[in-house]
């Protein structure tokens, strides 16, 4: 049971070739583009959804921040679609790998912070000291704010990894428990099955929410720095 | 008037069984040929099931079902230990 539980998180390799590349690229197949004014239902639905999300997320930024729209929209689409595809049976979710989430979080956070330092140096440095702090507290508070700044990319990556991994593990465990309980006591198995249904609904929500949170936080770091 | 169509230009269903190996060997296996094959396959599926006036959920579901099936094949080696048996 111990080995079985974590085998679904191993990066897929077939005959030594990285199959994981194909799995990471697969969600791009599900978002076709169209040059027409009136396209098919699938593309129309996606364009409507994308417009809704981009308006809601990018309206708070000024024109300099809005140059990041393409980046943030692709980010939320990628994380959302990858998380949702991972809820299918037997599939591999790339966002459970900390390496990938760090690879997404660190460059985006660093880009936002460095943009702030280059273009608005004084204002960026001023973020390290909240307004109205008593003078003796200043050194300690600057240290604390620096630490909280540098922990932002780590928190972004670990939050996404931990949420998705924990959800998948819970589904595996409760599913296994339901199967094992079926021969012992059917009523308990039914209760466990209800828990499993509720958990799956939660996982669908978590998949999308995590994408949203990740992108929202990057956009917030951007807003601070443009 | 050519009464015999050259082997290279026949479609797969028109190739006789004995000619099959030579037909397969005549196909274009260069990288651009393979890329062209994938592109033709993708657009064949897309134009039949998705790019229609009243597309349904079937177009997307078939792709997801194939994805699930491929992942099952990939992890069959680990999964075959979990069959329903009295003793594992």
mmCIF file of C-alpha atoms in Angstrom:
data_model
loop_
_atom_site.group_PDB
_atom_site.id
_atom_site.type_symbol
_atom_site.label_atom_id
_atom_site.label_comp_id
_atom_site.label_asym_id
_atom_site.label_seq_id
_atom_site.Cartn_x
_atom_site.Cartn_y
_atom_site.Cartn_z
ATOM 1 C CA UNK A 1 0.000 0.000 0.000
ATOM 2 C CA UNK A 2 2.844 2.354 0.843
ATOM 3 C CA UNK A 3 4.533 1.955 -2.493
ATOM 4 C CA UNK A 4 1.271 2.035 -4.416
ATOM 5 C CA UNK A 5 0.213 5.297 -2.864
ATOM 6 C CA UNK A 6 3.080 7.336 -4.254
ATOM 7 C CA UNK A 7 3.651 5.633 -7.593
ATOM 8 C CA UNK A 8 1.170 7.945 -9.254
ATOM 9 C CA UNK A 9 3.488 10.875 -8.491
ATOM 10 C CA UNK A 10 6.551 9.486 -10.255
ATOM 11 C CA UNK A 11 7.399 11.348 -13.453
ATOM 12 C CA UNK A 12 6.393 9.089 -16.339
ATOM 13 C CA UNK A 13 9.284 7.723 -18.319
ATOM 14 C CA UNK A 14 8.786 5.231 -21.128
ATOM 15 C CA UNK A 15 11.839 3.210 -22.176
ATOM 16 C CA UNK A 16 14.011 5.976 -20.729
ATOM 17 C CA UNK A 17 12.325 8.694 -22.785
ATOM 18 C CA UNK A 18 10.615 11.505 -20.928
ATOM 19 C CA UNK A 19 6.918 10.943 -21.523
ATOM 20 C CA UNK A 20 6.279 13.768 -19.078
ATOM 21 C CA UNK A 21 7.032 16.299 -21.856
ATOM 22 C CA UNK A 22 4.072 15.038 -23.853
ATOM 23 C CA UNK A 23 1.847 15.099 -20.779
ATOM 24 C CA UNK A 24 2.814 18.686 -19.980
ATOM 25 C CA UNK A 25 2.159 19.714 -23.596
ATOM 26 C CA UNK A 26 -1.183 17.869 -23.811
ATOM 27 C CA UNK A 27 -3.453 20.645 -22.387
ATOM 28 C CA UNK A 28 -2.429 22.911 -25.251
ATOM 29 C CA UNK A 29 -4.337 20.578 -27.588
ATOM 30 C CA UNK A 30 -7.532 21.409 -25.745
ATOM 31 C CA UNK A 31 -7.398 25.134 -26.507
ATOM 32 C CA UNK A 32 -7.772 25.576 -30.263
ATOM 33 C CA UNK A 33 -7.421 29.012 -31.834
ATOM 34 C CA UNK A 34 -9.648 30.509 -34.464
ATOM 35 C CA UNK A 35 -9.302 33.528 -36.705
ATOM 36 C CA UNK A 36 -13.000 33.828 -37.425
ATOM 37 C CA UNK A 37 -15.405 36.339 -36.008
ATOM 38 C CA UNK A 38 -17.982 33.626 -35.293
ATOM 39 C CA UNK A 39 -16.240 30.334 -34.549
ATOM 40 C CA UNK A 40 -17.476 26.954 -33.395
ATOM 41 C CA UNK A 41 -19.083 26.465 -29.980
ATOM 42 C CA UNK A 42 -15.962 25.170 -28.332
ATOM 43 C CA UNK A 43 -13.794 28.108 -29.307
ATOM 44 C CA UNK A 44 -16.559 30.618 -28.568
ATOM 45 C CA UNK A 45 -16.995 29.242 -25.053
ATOM 46 C CA UNK A 46 -13.279 29.428 -24.393
ATOM 47 C CA UNK A 47 -13.007 32.964 -25.727
ATOM 48 C CA UNK A 48 -15.913 34.057 -23.525
ATOM 49 C CA UNK A 49 -14.366 32.464 -20.452
ATOM 50 C CA UNK A 50 -10.971 33.964 -21.198
ATOM 51 C CA UNK A 51 -12.452 37.414 -21.656
ATOM 52 C CA UNK A 52 -14.291 37.131 -18.340
ATOM 53 C CA UNK A 53 -11.178 36.076 -16.472
ATOM 54 C CA UNK A 54 -8.865 38.627 -18.066
ATOM 55 C CA UNK A 55 -11.242 41.510 -17.404
ATOM 56 C CA UNK A 56 -11.619 40.489 -13.779
ATOM 57 C CA UNK A 57 -7.917 40.010 -13.217
ATOM 58 C CA UNK A 58 -6.235 42.735 -15.216
ATOM 59 C CA UNK A 59 -8.545 45.679 -14.574
ATOM 60 C CA UNK A 60 -6.652 46.709 -11.429
ATOM 61 C CA UNK A 61 -3.377 47.248 -13.242
ATOM 62 C CA UNK A 62 -2.100 50.341 -14.986
ATOM 63 C CA UNK A 63 -0.935 50.207 -18.588
ATOM 64 C CA UNK A 64 2.516 48.978 -17.620
ATOM 65 C CA UNK A 65 1.095 46.134 -15.590
ATOM 66 C CA UNK A 66 -1.321 45.210 -18.351
ATOM 67 C CA UNK A 67 1.571 44.206 -20.584
ATOM 68 C CA UNK A 68 1.678 41.101 -18.411
ATOM 69 C CA UNK A 69 -1.828 40.033 -19.481
ATOM 70 C CA UNK A 70 -0.687 37.343 -21.897
ATOM 71 C CA UNK A 71 1.648 35.845 -19.321
ATOM 72 C CA UNK A 72 -0.928 35.767 -16.545
ATOM 73 C CA UNK A 73 -3.720 34.440 -18.734
ATOM 74 C CA UNK A 74 -1.561 31.599 -20.058
ATOM 75 C CA UNK A 75 -0.521 30.883 -16.477
ATOM 76 C CA UNK A 76 -4.043 30.540 -15.155
ATOM 77 C CA UNK A 77 -5.108 28.482 -18.174
ATOM 78 C CA UNK A 78 -2.143 26.161 -17.812
ATOM 79 C CA UNK A 79 -2.473 25.570 -14.082
ATOM 80 C CA UNK A 80 -6.263 25.242 -14.265
ATOM 81 C CA UNK A 81 -6.272 22.799 -17.158
ATOM 82 C CA UNK A 82 -3.382 20.748 -15.758
ATOM 83 C CA UNK A 83 -5.070 20.439 -12.361
ATOM 84 C CA UNK A 84 -8.426 19.497 -13.882
ATOM 85 C CA UNK A 85 -6.850 16.906 -16.193
ATOM 86 C CA UNK A 86 -5.120 15.411 -13.171
ATOM 87 C CA UNK A 87 -8.510 14.513 -11.718
ATOM 88 C CA UNK A 88 -9.092 11.984 -14.490
ATOM 89 C CA UNK A 89 -8.326 8.394 -13.449
ATOM 90 C CA UNK A 90 -4.732 7.224 -13.762
ATOM 91 C CA UNK A 91 -3.458 10.518 -15.098
ATOM 92 C CA UNK A 92 -0.286 12.300 -14.073
ATOM 93 C CA UNK A 93 -0.472 15.878 -12.783
ATOM 94 C CA UNK A 94 2.659 17.924 -13.473
ATOM 95 C CA UNK A 95 1.744 20.494 -10.824
ATOM 96 C CA UNK A 96 2.335 17.918 -8.087
ATOM 97 C CA UNK A 97 6.036 18.207 -8.805
ATOM 98 C CA UNK A 98 7.677 20.893 -6.696
ATOM 99 C CA UNK A 99 10.332 21.383 -9.358
ATOM 100 C CA UNK A 100 7.796 22.555 -11.873
ATOM 101 C CA UNK A 101 5.986 24.866 -9.490
ATOM 102 C CA UNK A 102 9.238 26.435 -8.370
ATOM 103 C CA UNK A 103 10.094 26.880 -12.031
ATOM 104 C CA UNK A 104 6.863 28.805 -12.489
ATOM 105 C CA UNK A 105 6.892 30.789 -9.258
ATOM 106 C CA UNK A 106 10.480 32.017 -8.998
ATOM 107 C CA UNK A 107 10.851 33.643 -12.436
ATOM 108 C CA UNK A 108 7.457 35.337 -12.235
ATOM 109 C CA UNK A 109 8.016 36.684 -8.738
ATOM 110 C CA UNK A 110 11.581 37.735 -9.565
ATOM 111 C CA UNK A 111 10.363 39.477 -12.704
ATOM 112 C CA UNK A 112 7.799 41.476 -10.769
ATOM 113 C CA UNK A 113 10.232 42.454 -7.997
ATOM 114 C CA UNK A 114 13.074 43.371 -10.320
ATOM 115 C CA UNK A 115 10.717 45.469 -12.467
ATOM 116 C CA UNK A 116 9.764 47.329 -9.333
ATOM 117 C CA UNK A 117 13.377 47.876 -8.299
ATOM 118 C CA UNK A 118 14.452 49.099 -11.694
ATOM 119 C CA UNK A 119 11.600 51.461 -12.420
ATOM 120 C CA UNK A 120 10.422 52.691 -9.034
ATOM 121 C CA UNK A 121 13.416 52.077 -6.771
ATOM 122 C CA UNK A 122 12.376 54.308 -3.894
ATOM 123 C CA UNK A 123 8.811 53.030 -3.796
ATOM 124 C CA UNK A 124 9.946 49.405 -3.915
ATOM 125 C CA UNK A 125 12.366 49.866 -1.073
ATOM 126 C CA UNK A 126 9.671 51.681 0.853
ATOM 127 C CA UNK A 127 7.642 48.476 0.896
ATOM 128 C CA UNK A 128 10.042 47.126 3.475
ATOM 129 C CA UNK A 129 8.797 49.505 6.150
ATOM 130 C CA UNK A 130 5.084 49.888 6.838
ATOM 131 C CA UNK A 131 3.884 53.372 7.612
ATOM 132 C CA UNK A 132 3.740 54.593 11.187
ATOM 133 C CA UNK A 133 6.036 52.117 12.908
ATOM 134 C CA UNK A 134 7.660 53.276 16.163
ATOM 135 C CA UNK A 135 11.340 54.146 15.656
ATOM 136 C CA UNK A 136 12.906 51.442 17.927
ATOM 137 C CA UNK A 137 11.115 48.729 15.994
ATOM 138 C CA UNK A 138 12.428 49.754 12.582
ATOM 139 C CA UNK A 139 15.485 47.430 12.233
ATOM 140 C CA UNK A 140 13.552 44.370 13.287
ATOM 141 C CA UNK A 141 10.662 45.197 11.029
ATOM 142 C CA UNK A 142 12.895 45.682 7.985
ATOM 143 C CA UNK A 143 14.374 42.232 8.603
ATOM 144 C CA UNK A 144 10.916 40.718 8.940
ATOM 145 C CA UNK A 145 9.664 42.377 5.776
ATOM 146 C CA UNK A 146 12.735 41.170 3.842
ATOM 147 C CA UNK A 147 12.110 37.634 4.999
ATOM 148 C CA UNK A 148 8.463 37.880 4.038
ATOM 149 C CA UNK A 149 9.443 39.159 0.614
ATOM 150 C CA UNK A 150 11.845 36.303 -0.070
ATOM 151 C CA UNK A 151 9.436 33.703 1.153
ATOM 152 C CA UNK A 152 6.816 34.711 -1.442
ATOM 153 C CA UNK A 153 8.030 32.471 -4.317
ATOM 154 C CA UNK A 154 8.539 29.536 -1.974
ATOM 155 C CA UNK A 155 5.047 29.968 -0.607
ATOM 156 C CA UNK A 156 3.572 30.172 -4.111
ATOM 157 C CA UNK A 157 5.228 26.954 -5.230
ATOM 158 C CA UNK A 158 4.719 24.949 -2.044
ATOM 159 C CA UNK A 159 1.084 26.043 -1.725
ATOM 160 C CA UNK A 160 0.220 24.703 -5.159
ATOM 161 C CA UNK A 161 2.209 21.486 -4.775
ATOM 162 C CA UNK A 162 0.874 20.682 -1.329
ATOM 163 C CA UNK A 163 -2.768 21.379 -2.150
ATOM 164 C CA UNK A 164 -2.871 19.277 -5.301
ATOM 165 C CA UNK A 165 -0.754 16.431 -3.896
ATOM 166 C CA UNK A 166 -2.799 16.280 -0.687
ATOM 167 C CA UNK A 167 -6.049 16.184 -2.634
ATOM 168 C CA UNK A 168 -4.857 13.347 -4.867
ATOM 169 C CA UNK A 169 -3.574 11.380 -1.878
ATOM 170 C CA UNK A 170 -6.870 11.767 -0.028
ATOM 171 C CA UNK A 171 -8.810 10.530 -3.030
ATOM 172 C CA UNK A 172 -6.515 7.489 -3.330
ATOM 173 C CA UNK A 173 -6.773 6.694 0.378
ATOM 174 C CA UNK A 174 -10.528 7.121 0.732
ATOM 175 C CA UNK A 175 -11.134 5.219 -2.497
ATOM 176 C CA UNK A 176 -9.015 2.365 -1.246
ATOM 177 C CA UNK A 177 -10.835 2.444 2.082
ATOM 178 C CA UNK A 178 -14.221 2.249 0.341
ATOM 179 C CA UNK A 179 -13.122 -0.784 -1.646
ATOM 180 C CA UNK A 180 -11.738 -2.516 1.404
ATOM 181 C CA UNK A 181 -14.849 -1.805 3.455
ATOM 182 C CA UNK A 182 -17.271 -3.168 0.863
ATOM 183 C CA UNK A 183 -16.756 -6.760 1.911
ATOM 184 C CA UNK A 184 -16.815 -5.941 5.632
ATOM 185 C CA UNK A 185 -19.781 -3.637 6.107
ATOM 186 C CA UNK A 186 -21.738 -2.145 3.195
ATOM 187 C CA UNK A 187 -23.221 0.741 5.208
ATOM 188 C CA UNK A 188 -19.822 2.077 6.198
ATOM 189 C CA UNK A 189 -18.742 1.675 2.599
ATOM 190 C CA UNK A 190 -21.694 3.809 1.502
ATOM 191 C CA UNK A 191 -20.742 6.508 3.984
ATOM 192 C CA UNK A 192 -17.170 6.428 2.762
ATOM 193 C CA UNK A 193 -18.409 6.589 -0.805
ATOM 194 C CA UNK A 194 -20.404 9.720 -0.019
ATOM 195 C CA UNK A 195 -17.269 11.230 1.472
ATOM 196 C CA UNK A 196 -15.461 10.315 -1.739
ATOM 197 C CA UNK A 197 -18.083 12.075 -3.884
ATOM 198 C CA UNK A 198 -17.884 15.216 -1.755
ATOM 199 C CA UNK A 199 -14.108 15.096 -1.880
ATOM 200 C CA UNK A 200 -14.115 14.845 -5.671
ATOM 201 C CA UNK A 201 -16.355 17.899 -5.909
ATOM 202 C CA UNK A 202 -13.954 19.690 -3.582
ATOM 203 C CA UNK A 203 -11.031 18.654 -5.734
ATOM 204 C CA UNK A 204 -12.638 20.113 -8.821
ATOM 205 C CA UNK A 205 -13.069 23.376 -6.977
ATOM 206 C CA UNK A 206 -9.552 23.260 -5.564
ATOM 207 C CA UNK A 207 -8.096 22.650 -9.001
ATOM 208 C CA UNK A 208 -9.544 25.864 -10.305
ATOM 209 C CA UNK A 209 -9.108 27.862 -7.144
ATOM 210 C CA UNK A 210 -5.420 27.059 -6.896
ATOM 211 C CA UNK A 211 -4.881 28.272 -10.423
ATOM 212 C CA UNK A 212 -6.721 31.444 -9.577
ATOM 213 C CA UNK A 213 -4.828 32.025 -6.358
ATOM 214 C CA UNK A 214 -1.453 31.506 -7.979
ATOM 215 C CA UNK A 215 -2.202 33.943 -10.749
ATOM 216 C CA UNK A 216 -3.833 36.429 -8.429
ATOM 217 C CA UNK A 217 -0.837 36.549 -6.145
ATOM 218 C CA UNK A 218 1.553 37.037 -9.027
ATOM 219 C CA UNK A 219 -0.671 39.830 -10.242
ATOM 220 C CA UNK A 220 -0.612 41.377 -6.788
ATOM 221 C CA UNK A 221 3.144 41.284 -6.642
ATOM 222 C CA UNK A 222 3.067 42.919 -10.041
ATOM 223 C CA UNK A 223 0.672 45.615 -8.899
ATOM 224 C CA UNK A 224 2.958 46.490 -6.039
ATOM 225 C CA UNK A 225 5.825 46.891 -8.393
ATOM 226 C CA UNK A 226 4.495 48.790 -11.401
ATOM 227 C CA UNK B 1 -4.661 7.199 -70.384
ATOM 228 C CA UNK B 2 -2.927 5.512 -67.441
ATOM 229 C CA UNK B 3 -4.789 2.400 -66.469
ATOM 230 C CA UNK B 4 -2.417 1.599 -63.642
ATOM 231 C CA UNK B 5 -2.222 4.086 -60.770
ATOM 232 C CA UNK B 6 1.335 4.237 -59.370
ATOM 233 C CA UNK B 7 1.738 2.607 -55.967
ATOM 234 C CA UNK B 8 2.802 5.756 -54.158
ATOM 235 C CA UNK B 9 -0.392 7.656 -54.843
ATOM 236 C CA UNK B 10 -2.874 5.014 -53.778
ATOM 237 C CA UNK B 11 -4.781 5.450 -50.536
ATOM 238 C CA UNK B 12 -4.392 2.781 -47.871
ATOM 239 C CA UNK B 13 -7.727 1.115 -48.533
ATOM 240 C CA UNK B 14 -6.905 0.707 -52.237
ATOM 241 C CA UNK B 15 -3.548 -0.975 -51.654
ATOM 242 C CA UNK B 16 -3.597 -4.725 -52.188
ATOM 243 C CA UNK B 17 -2.358 -6.861 -49.322
ATOM 244 C CA UNK B 18 0.735 -8.095 -51.142
ATOM 245 C CA UNK B 19 1.798 -4.538 -51.935
ATOM 246 C CA UNK B 20 1.467 -3.404 -48.333
ATOM 247 C CA UNK B 21 5.133 -3.634 -47.221
ATOM 248 C CA UNK B 22 6.361 -1.660 -50.225
ATOM 249 C CA UNK B 23 3.580 0.893 -49.711
ATOM 250 C CA UNK B 24 4.597 1.399 -46.078
ATOM 251 C CA UNK B 25 8.252 1.778 -47.055
ATOM 252 C CA UNK B 26 7.357 4.406 -49.641
ATOM 253 C CA UNK B 27 5.763 6.687 -47.050
ATOM 254 C CA UNK B 28 7.507 9.901 -46.076
ATOM 255 C CA UNK B 29 9.356 9.300 -42.798
ATOM 256 C CA UNK B 30 11.314 12.550 -42.727
ATOM 257 C CA UNK B 31 10.613 14.835 -39.714
ATOM 258 C CA UNK B 32 8.523 17.162 -41.853
ATOM 259 C CA UNK B 33 6.654 14.141 -43.212
ATOM 260 C CA UNK B 34 5.855 12.888 -39.718
ATOM 261 C CA UNK B 35 4.861 16.390 -38.603
ATOM 262 C CA UNK B 36 2.591 16.586 -41.643
ATOM 263 C CA UNK B 37 0.996 13.279 -40.703
ATOM 264 C CA UNK B 38 0.240 14.479 -37.172
ATOM 265 C CA UNK B 39 -1.136 17.736 -38.519
ATOM 266 C CA UNK B 40 -3.410 15.953 -40.981
ATOM 267 C CA UNK B 41 -4.655 13.606 -38.285
ATOM 268 C CA UNK B 42 -5.338 16.456 -35.862
ATOM 269 C CA UNK B 43 -7.246 18.514 -38.416
ATOM 270 C CA UNK B 44 -9.208 15.484 -39.559
ATOM 271 C CA UNK B 45 -10.476 14.953 -36.014
ATOM 272 C CA UNK B 46 -10.920 18.653 -35.301
ATOM 273 C CA UNK B 47 -12.914 19.382 -38.455
ATOM 274 C CA UNK B 48 -15.121 16.367 -37.970
ATOM 275 C CA UNK B 49 -16.047 16.718 -34.303
ATOM 276 C CA UNK B 50 -15.205 20.187 -32.975
ATOM 277 C CA UNK B 51 -15.200 22.704 -35.805
ATOM 278 C CA UNK B 52 -18.901 22.180 -36.606
ATOM 279 C CA UNK B 53 -21.892 24.409 -36.174
ATOM 280 C CA UNK B 54 -23.463 22.480 -33.301
ATOM 281 C CA UNK B 55 -20.544 20.776 -31.652
ATOM 282 C CA UNK B 56 -21.367 18.592 -28.681
ATOM 283 C CA UNK B 57 -19.513 17.361 -25.647
ATOM 284 C CA UNK B 58 -18.579 14.193 -27.558
ATOM 285 C CA UNK B 59 -15.735 15.929 -29.364
ATOM 286 C CA UNK B 60 -13.962 16.741 -26.103
ATOM 287 C CA UNK B 61 -14.960 13.541 -24.274
ATOM 288 C CA UNK B 62 -13.430 11.264 -26.872
ATOM 289 C CA UNK B 63 -10.093 13.022 -26.484
ATOM 290 C CA UNK B 64 -10.254 12.755 -22.695
ATOM 291 C CA UNK B 65 -11.261 9.098 -22.870
ATOM 292 C CA UNK B 66 -8.285 8.369 -25.123
ATOM 293 C CA UNK B 67 -6.063 10.250 -22.640
ATOM 294 C CA UNK B 68 -7.342 8.147 -19.728
ATOM 295 C CA UNK B 69 -6.834 4.962 -21.747
ATOM 296 C CA UNK B 70 -3.257 5.879 -22.680
ATOM 297 C CA UNK B 71 -2.433 6.678 -19.066
ATOM 298 C CA UNK B 72 -3.908 3.343 -17.999
ATOM 299 C CA UNK B 73 -1.699 1.547 -20.523
ATOM 300 C CA UNK B 74 1.290 3.497 -19.245
ATOM 301 C CA UNK B 75 0.716 2.521 -15.597
ATOM 302 C CA UNK B 76 -0.539 -1.031 -16.208
ATOM 303 C CA UNK B 77 2.631 -2.503 -14.802
ATOM 304 C CA UNK B 78 1.967 -1.034 -11.352
ATOM 305 C CA UNK B 79 -1.775 -1.553 -11.529
ATOM 306 C CA UNK B 80 -1.756 -5.271 -12.214
ATOM 307 C CA UNK B 81 -0.801 -5.903 -8.582
ATOM 308 C CA UNK B 82 -4.105 -4.431 -7.467
ATOM 309 C CA UNK B 83 -6.440 -6.966 -9.002
ATOM 310 C CA UNK B 84 -9.100 -8.553 -6.823
ATOM 311 C CA UNK B 85 -7.392 -11.653 -5.476
ATOM 312 C CA UNK B 86 -7.605 -13.540 -2.237
ATOM 313 C CA UNK B 87 -3.857 -13.479 -1.647
ATOM 314 C CA UNK B 88 -1.656 -10.693 -2.980
#
